[in-house]
C-alpha positions in Angstrom: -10.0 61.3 17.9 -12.5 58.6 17.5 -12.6 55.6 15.5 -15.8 55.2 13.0 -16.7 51.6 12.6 -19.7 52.1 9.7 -17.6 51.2 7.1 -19.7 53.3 4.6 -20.1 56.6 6.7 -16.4 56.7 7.2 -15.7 56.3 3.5 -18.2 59.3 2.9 -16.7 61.5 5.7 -12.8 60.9 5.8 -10.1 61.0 3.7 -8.0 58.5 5.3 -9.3 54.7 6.8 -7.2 52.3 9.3 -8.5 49.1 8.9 -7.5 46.9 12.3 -7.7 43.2 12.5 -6.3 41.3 15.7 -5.2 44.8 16.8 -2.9 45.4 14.2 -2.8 47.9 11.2 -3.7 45.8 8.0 -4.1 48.8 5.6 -4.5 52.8 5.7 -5.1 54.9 2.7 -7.9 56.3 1.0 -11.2 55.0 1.2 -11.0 53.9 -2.8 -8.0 52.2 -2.2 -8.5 50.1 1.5 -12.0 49.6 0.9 -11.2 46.5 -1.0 -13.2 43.4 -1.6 -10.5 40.8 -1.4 -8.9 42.8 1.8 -12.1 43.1 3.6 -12.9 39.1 3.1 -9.6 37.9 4.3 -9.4 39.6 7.0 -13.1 39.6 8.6 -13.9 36.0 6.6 -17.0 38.2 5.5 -18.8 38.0 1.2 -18.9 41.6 0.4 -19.1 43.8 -3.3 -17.6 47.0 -3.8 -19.5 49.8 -6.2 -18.7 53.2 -6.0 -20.9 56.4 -6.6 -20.1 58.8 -8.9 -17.6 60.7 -6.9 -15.8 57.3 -6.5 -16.2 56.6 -2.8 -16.8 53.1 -2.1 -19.9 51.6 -0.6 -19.4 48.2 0.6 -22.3 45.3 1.0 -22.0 42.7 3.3 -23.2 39.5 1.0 -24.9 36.5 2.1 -22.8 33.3 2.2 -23.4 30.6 -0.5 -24.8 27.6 1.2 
C-alpha cells in the first residue's frame, strides 16, 4: 500500500482517509467525515473551506491567511 498525500485525489479515489500528524493517527473514516475544516486547521495550522460536489466528496482549498 501507498499513502496519497493530494488531499482531493484521495477523497475522489478511496473510501477510507488516515490523516497523520506528528506521526500519529488523528482521524480515519470516510472522506466526508475526516475531511473537515476545523480538523484540518488544527492540526496543519493551515485556512482551508470545504464544498462538496454532488456525489458529496469533499474538495478542500487551502485559503490565504488574513493579514
Amino acid at each position: 500500500r501507498r499513502g496519497l498525500h493530494d488531499r482531493n485525489r484521495a477523497a475522489r479515489v478511496a473510501d477510507q482517509l488516515s490523516v497523520l500528524a506528528g506521526g500519529e493517527l488523528q482521524a480515519f473514516g470516510p472522506p466526508a467525515q475526516v475531511l473537515d475544516a476545523a480538523l484540518i486547521e488544527r492540526l496543519y495550522q493551515v485556512p482551508v473551506q470545504i464544498s462538496h460536489d454532488q456525489s458529496g466528496t469533499p474538495f478542500l482549498r487551502t485559503l490565504r491567511r488574513q493579514s
